[in-house]
Coordinates of C-alpha atoms (C1' of nucleotides) in Angstrom, one line a residue:
Chain Z
M1 CA -5.1 -27.1 16.1
N2 CA -8.6 -26.1 17.0
V3 CA -11.2 -28.8 17.1
G4 CA -13.0 -28.9 13.8
S5 CA -16.4 -27.2 13.8
D6 CA -19.1 -27.9 11.3
R7 CA -18.2 -24.6 9.7
T8 CA -14.5 -25.7 9.3
E9 CA -15.5 -29.0 7.9
E10 CA -17.6 -27.2 5.3
R11 CA -15.0 -24.8 4.4
L12 CA -12.5 -27.7 4.0
L13 CA -14.7 -29.2 1.2
S14 CA -14.8 -26.0 -0.7
F15 CA -11.1 -25.5 0.0
E16 CA -10.4 -28.7 -2.0
S17 CA -12.6 -27.9 -4.8
I18 CA -11.1 -24.4 -5.1
C19 CA -7.6 -25.8 -5.3
R20 CA -8.6 -28.3 -8.1
E21 CA -10.1 -25.4 -10.0
H22 CA -6.8 -23.7 -9.8
G23 CA -4.8 -26.9 -10.7
L24 CA -3.2 -27.0 -7.3
S25 CA -2.4 -30.2 -5.5
I26 CA -4.1 -31.0 -2.0
T27 CA -1.0 -31.5 0.0
P28 CA -1.0 -32.2 3.8
Q29 CA 0.8 -28.9 4.4
R30 CA -1.8 -27.1 2.5
V31 CA -4.6 -28.7 4.4
A32 CA -2.9 -27.9 7.7
I33 CA -2.4 -24.4 6.9
Y34 CA -5.8 -23.9 5.7
K35 CA -7.4 -25.4 8.9
E36 CA -5.2 -23.3 11.0
L37 CA -6.2 -20.2 9.1
V38 CA -9.9 -20.6 9.0
S39 CA -10.1 -21.7 12.7
S40 CA -8.1 -18.5 13.7
P41 CA -10.4 -16.3 15.6
D42 CA -8.1 -13.3 14.7
H43 CA -5.8 -12.2 12.0
P44 CA -2.8 -14.4 12.1
S45 CA 0.7 -13.8 10.7
A46 CA 2.6 -16.4 8.8
I47 CA 4.8 -17.0 11.8
S48 CA 1.9 -17.6 14.1
I49 CA 0.3 -20.2 11.8
F50 CA 3.8 -21.7 11.3
N51 CA 4.1 -22.1 15.1
K52 CA 0.7 -23.6 15.4
V53 CA 1.0 -26.1 12.4
R54 CA 4.4 -27.1 13.7
E55 CA 3.0 -28.4 17.0
Y56 CA 1.7 -31.4 15.1
Y57 CA 3.5 -31.2 11.7
S58 CA 7.0 -30.8 13.2
N59 CA 9.0 -30.4 10.0
I60 CA 7.0 -28.0 8.1
S61 CA 9.1 -25.0 7.0
L62 CA 8.1 -21.4 7.4
D63 CA 8.7 -20.8 3.7
T64 CA 6.0 -23.2 2.9
V65 CA 3.6 -21.4 5.1
N66 CA 4.4 -18.0 3.6
R67 CA 4.2 -19.3 0.0
T68 CA 1.0 -21.2 0.8
L69 CA -0.6 -18.1 2.4
L70 CA 0.2 -16.0 -0.6
T71 CA -1.2 -18.8 -2.8
F72 CA -4.5 -18.7 -0.8
Q73 CA -4.6 -15.0 -1.3
K74 CA -4.1 -15.3 -5.0
I75 CA -7.1 -18.0 -5.5
G76 CA -9.3 -16.1 -3.1
L77 CA -9.1 -18.3 0.0
A78 CA -7.8 -15.6 2.2
K79 CA -7.2 -11.7 2.3
V80 CA -4.3 -9.8 3.5
V81 CA -5.3 -7.3 6.2
E82 CA -4.7 -3.6 5.4
S83 CA -2.5 -2.7 8.1
S84 CA 0.4 -0.3 8.5
G85 CA 2.4 -2.9 10.6
D86 CA 5.3 -4.9 9.5
P87 CA 4.3 -8.7 9.6
K88 CA 1.6 -9.4 7.0
R89 CA -1.6 -10.5 8.6
F90 CA -4.0 -12.9 6.8
D91 CA -7.9 -12.8 7.1
P92 CA -9.8 -16.0 6.8
N93 CA -13.1 -14.0 7.0
L94 CA -14.3 -13.8 3.5
E95 CA -17.8 -12.3 4.5
P96 CA -18.3 -8.6 4.3
H97 CA -17.1 -7.2 7.5
H98 CA -15.1 -4.0 9.0
H99 CA -12.1 -3.5 11.0
F100 CA -11.3 -1.6 14.1
R101 CA -7.6 -1.4 14.8
C102 CA -6.1 -0.4 18.1
I103 CA -3.2 2.0 17.6
S104 CA -1.8 0.9 20.8
C105 CA -1.5 -2.8 20.9
G106 CA -2.2 -3.3 17.1
E107 CA -5.1 -5.8 17.7
I108 CA -7.4 -5.7 14.7
I109 CA -11.2 -6.4 15.6
D110 CA -13.8 -7.5 13.0
F111 CA -17.2 -6.1 13.2
R112 CA -20.3 -6.4 11.2
D113 CA -22.5 -3.6 10.1
E114 CA -25.2 -3.8 7.5
F115 CA -25.3 -0.1 7.0
Y116 CA -21.6 0.1 6.2
D117 CA -22.1 -2.9 3.9
A118 CA -24.6 -1.1 1.9
L119 CA -22.6 2.1 1.3
E120 CA -22.6 3.5 -2.1
I121 CA -19.5 3.9 -4.2
P122 CA -19.2 7.6 -5.1
A123 CA -19.9 8.2 -8.8
E124 CA -16.5 9.7 -9.5
I125 CA -14.9 6.5 -8.4
K126 CA -17.4 4.0 -10.0
E127 CA -16.9 5.8 -13.4
K128 CA -13.2 5.4 -13.5
F129 CA -12.3 2.3 -11.5
V130 CA -13.5 -1.3 -10.8
V131 CA -14.3 -1.7 -7.2
L132 CA -14.1 -5.0 -5.8
E133 CA -13.9 -4.5 -2.2
K134 CA -15.2 -2.0 0.3
K135 CA -14.3 -1.7 3.9
V136 CA -14.7 0.8 6.6
H137 CA -11.5 1.1 8.7
L138 CA -11.7 2.5 12.3
E139 CA -8.8 3.3 14.4
G140 CA -8.3 4.3 17.9
F141 CA -7.9 2.7 21.4
C142 CA -9.4 -0.8 22.3
D143 CA -10.9 -1.4 25.8
Q144 CA -7.7 -2.7 27.1
C145 CA -5.5 0.2 26.0
R146 CA -7.9 3.0 26.7
A147 CA -7.4 2.3 30.4
T148 CA -3.6 2.7 30.3
Chain A
M1 CA 12.2 19.6 -4.8
N2 CA 8.8 20.9 -5.8
V3 CA 8.3 24.7 -6.1
G4 CA 6.7 25.8 -2.8
S5 CA 3.1 26.7 -3.1
D6 CA 1.2 29.1 -0.7
R7 CA -0.2 25.9 0.9
T8 CA 3.3 24.5 1.4
E9 CA 4.6 27.7 3.0
E10 CA 1.6 27.9 5.3
R11 CA 2.2 24.2 6.4
L12 CA 5.8 25.0 7.0
L13 CA 4.9 27.6 9.7
S14 CA 2.7 25.2 11.5
F15 CA 5.4 22.6 11.1
E16 CA 7.9 24.8 12.9
S17 CA 5.4 25.5 15.8
I18 CA 4.4 21.8 16.1
C19 CA 7.9 20.8 16.4
R20 CA 8.6 23.4 19.1
E21 CA 5.5 22.3 20.9
H22 CA 7.1 18.9 21.2
G23 CA 10.5 20.2 22.1
L24 CA 12.0 19.1 18.7
S25 CA 14.7 21.1 17.1
I26 CA 14.1 22.6 13.6
T27 CA 17.0 20.9 11.8
P28 CA 17.5 21.5 8.0
Q29 CA 17.0 17.7 7.5
R30 CA 13.6 17.8 9.1
V31 CA 12.6 20.8 7.1
A32 CA 13.7 19.1 3.8
I33 CA 11.9 15.9 4.6
Y34 CA 8.8 17.8 5.6
K35 CA 8.9 19.9 2.5
E36 CA 9.2 16.8 0.3
L37 CA 6.4 15.0 2.2
V38 CA 3.9 17.8 2.0
S39 CA 4.6 18.5 -1.7
S40 CA 4.2 14.9 -2.7
P41 CA 1.2 14.2 -4.6
D42 CA 1.0 10.6 -3.6
H43 CA 1.9 8.5 -0.6
P44 CA 5.6 8.3 -0.6
S45 CA 7.8 5.7 1.1
A46 CA 10.9 6.5 3.2
I47 CA 13.0 5.5 0.2
S48 CA 11.3 7.8 -2.3
I49 CA 11.5 10.9 0.0
F50 CA 15.1 9.8 0.6
N51 CA 16.0 9.9 -3.0
K52 CA 14.3 13.3 -3.7
V53 CA 15.9 15.1 -0.6
R54 CA 19.2 13.7 -1.6
E55 CA 19.1 15.5 -4.8
Y56 CA 19.9 18.7 -3.1
Y57 CA 20.9 17.5 0.3
S58 CA 23.4 15.0 -0.7
N59 CA 24.8 13.4 2.4
I60 CA 21.5 12.8 4.3
S61 CA 21.0 9.3 5.4
L62 CA 18.1 6.9 4.9
D63 CA 18.0 6.3 8.6
T64 CA 17.4 10.0 9.3
V65 CA 14.6 9.9 6.8
N66 CA 13.1 6.8 8.5
R67 CA 13.4 8.2 12.0
T68 CA 12.1 11.6 10.8
L69 CA 9.1 10.2 9.3
L70 CA 8.2 8.1 12.3
T71 CA 8.6 11.2 14.4
F72 CA 6.3 13.2 12.3
Q73 CA 3.7 10.4 12.6
K74 CA 4.1 10.6 16.4
I75 CA 3.6 14.3 16.6
G76 CA 0.7 14.1 14.0
L77 CA 2.3 15.8 11.1
A78 CA 1.9 12.7 8.9
K79 CA 0.0 9.3 8.9
V80 CA 1.0 5.9 7.8
V81 CA -1.1 4.5 5.1
E82 CA -3.0 1.4 5.9
S83 CA -1.8 -0.9 3.2
S84 CA -0.9 -4.6 3.0
G85 CA 2.3 -3.9 1.0
D86 CA 5.8 -4.0 2.4
P87 CA 7.4 -0.6 2.3
K88 CA 5.6 1.8 4.8
R89 CA 3.8 4.6 2.9
F90 CA 3.3 8.1 4.5
D91 CA 0.3 10.3 4.0
P92 CA 0.7 14.0 4.2
N93 CA -3.0 14.6 3.8
L94 CA -4.4 15.3 7.3
E95 CA -7.8 16.3 6.0
P96 CA -10.4 13.6 6.2
H97 CA -10.4 11.6 3.0
H98 CA -10.7 8.1 1.8
H99 CA -8.4 5.6 -0.2
F100 CA -8.9 3.6 -3.2
R101 CA -6.2 1.1 -3.8
C102 CA -5.5 -0.7 -7.0
I103 CA -4.7 -4.4 -6.3
S104 CA -2.7 -4.6 -9.5
C105 CA -0.2 -1.7 -9.4
G106 CA -0.6 -0.8 -5.8
E107 CA -1.4 2.9 -6.5
I108 CA -3.3 4.5 -3.7
I109 CA -5.7 7.2 -4.6
D110 CA -7.2 9.7 -2.3
F111 CA -10.7 10.9 -2.7
R112 CA -13.1 13.2 -0.8
D113 CA -16.6 12.2 0.1
E114 CA -18.7 14.2 2.5
F115 CA -21.2 11.4 2.9
Y116 CA -18.3 9.0 4.1
D117 CA -16.9 11.6 6.3
A118 CA -20.2 11.8 8.2
L119 CA -20.7 8.1 8.8
E120 CA -21.8 7.2 12.3
I121 CA -19.8 4.8 14.3
P122 CA -21.8 1.8 15.3
A123 CA -23.0 1.8 18.9
E124 CA -21.3 -1.5 19.8
I125 CA -17.9 -0.1 18.9
K126 CA -18.4 3.5 20.3
E127 CA -19.4 1.9 23.7
K128 CA -16.2 -0.1 24.0
F129 CA -13.5 1.7 22.0
V130 CA -12.2 5.2 21.6
V131 CA -12.4 6.0 17.8
L132 CA -9.9 8.5 16.5
E133 CA -9.9 7.8 12.9
K134 CA -12.5 6.6 10.3
K135 CA -11.7 5.9 6.7
V136 CA -13.4 4.1 3.9
H137 CA -11.2 1.9 2.0
L138 CA -12.0 0.7 -1.6
E139 CA -10.0 -1.8 -3.7
G140 CA -10.0 -2.8 -7.1
F141 CA -8.5 -2.0 -10.5
C142 CA -7.6 1.6 -11.4
D143 CA -8.2 3.0 -14.8
Q144 CA -4.6 2.0 -16.0
C145 CA -4.9 -1.5 -15.0
R146 CA -8.4 -2.3 -15.7
A147 CA -7.5 -2.1 -19.5
T148 CA -4.8 -4.8 -19.1
Chain T
dA1 C1' 5.9 -40.8 -14.9
dT2 C1' 6.0 -35.9 -14.4
dG3 C1' 5.2 -31.6 -13.0
dT4 C1' 4.3 -29.5 -8.8
dT5 C1' 5.5 -28.6 -4.1
dT6 C1' 8.6 -28.7 -0.4
dG7 C1' 12.5 -27.8 2.8
dC8 C1' 16.8 -25.9 3.2
dA9 C1' 20.0 -22.3 2.5
dA10 C1' 21.2 -18.0 1.0
dA11 C1' 19.8 -13.5 -0.6
dT12 C1' 17.2 -9.5 -0.3
dA13 C1' 14.3 -5.6 1.5
dG14 C1' 12.9 -2.7 4.9
dT15 C1' 13.7 -1.0 9.3
dT16 C1' 15.9 -0.4 13.7
dT17 C1' 19.7 0.2 17.0
dG18 C1' 24.2 1.5 19.1
dC19 C1' 27.3 4.9 19.2
dA20 C1' 30.6 8.7 18.2
dT21 C1' 30.2 13.1 16.2
dC22 C1' 27.8 17.3 15.3
dC23 C1' 24.8 21.1 15.6
dA24 C1' 20.5 24.0 17.0
dG25 C1' 19.0 26.5 20.8
Chain X
dC1 C1' 27.7 24.8 26.2
dT2 C1' 24.8 20.7 26.2
dG3 C1' 21.1 17.6 24.9
dG4 C1' 19.1 16.2 21.1
dA5 C1' 19.9 14.9 16.2
dT6 C1' 22.6 12.8 12.5
dG7 C1' 25.3 9.5 9.8
dC8 C1' 27.4 5.3 9.8
dA9 C1' 27.6 0.4 10.4
dA10 C1' 25.9 -3.4 12.1
dA11 C1' 21.8 -6.1 13.6
dC12 C1' 17.4 -7.7 13.0
dT13 C1' 12.9 -9.0 11.0
dA14 C1' 10.1 -10.3 7.4
dT15 C1' 10.0 -12.2 3.1
dT16 C1' 11.7 -14.2 -1.4
dT17 C1' 14.4 -17.1 -4.5
dG18 C1' 17.2 -21.0 -6.3
dC19 C1' 17.6 -25.6 -6.2
dA20 C1' 17.5 -30.7 -5.3
dA21 C1' 14.8 -34.1 -3.3
dA22 C1' 10.0 -35.7 -2.5
dC23 C1' 5.4 -36.1 -3.3
dA24 C1' 0.4 -35.7 -5.5
dT25 C1' -2.1 -37.0 -9.3

DNA sequence: ATGTTTGCAAATAGTTTGCATCCAG
DNA sequence: CTGGATGCAAACTATTTGCAAACAT
């Protein structure tokens, strides 16, 4: 597990209250999974979180990790990354941000862009649908893979 | 199978030349799968194309459909939709367009927007990566599901 | 106390692979 | 003819479900 930053401590507090709001128990498994998720610099899959948590919580099961991550998604503590790949990847970053995905290695890189954040929703969409999330998705080759 | 429009006929011709360019045979299976794909109004999964093609090509196998769709993606005849769901969905629409996805029913709706098409790539990204694709992804509730 | 959560095992869904046969070029 | 494509079966990966035991509140 990564060493807890102030940011992580802060998020742990809101984690507990959000769980309570939804009538969910604060179990050690959920705490451990949440800590791993928010201290992840990337977009971890259930398996990668499972492997990290298992280092110090040896008898946790992959099913619990899967179930818990889906629960987190449901109550708004995580998002599922839009990607065309097989294993679901989770995103602990709830701030507005955008994604670049390398089509060669599959790496997904977050980036901030105030201009993108401020994009207007087209009228034809706004009239018919309720838009809750807006994200620019870029694709191509990352610096590692462009060299190949 | 949908009745062939002029657009479909047109695309079939370029389909054959693109296959030849890549040294791929024009097999009846590939033609059938391609016809289904491009006449799809939505973003079909391998299974849904399999089911439609099977109506008149009864002994085609799902494996062939899967393999063929991946081949189409490789040679640029189709794209895989960025989505967080399980079954891969393919996109026959190669024109620049954007997606709205309903988080309730999973429907993905294409929309055109010239302003979005013209978005600049942020300098920090352009410097490091090669960007081949740019798409705005919106999420929320579609008109059907917002009522529920 | 009791209703939720967990871990295990089995089931399921989607996709991929190996291989013999078949067919397009 | 011949190499690539297909169909079948089996393997594999990711995820989900049923259920009894364990735990949080």
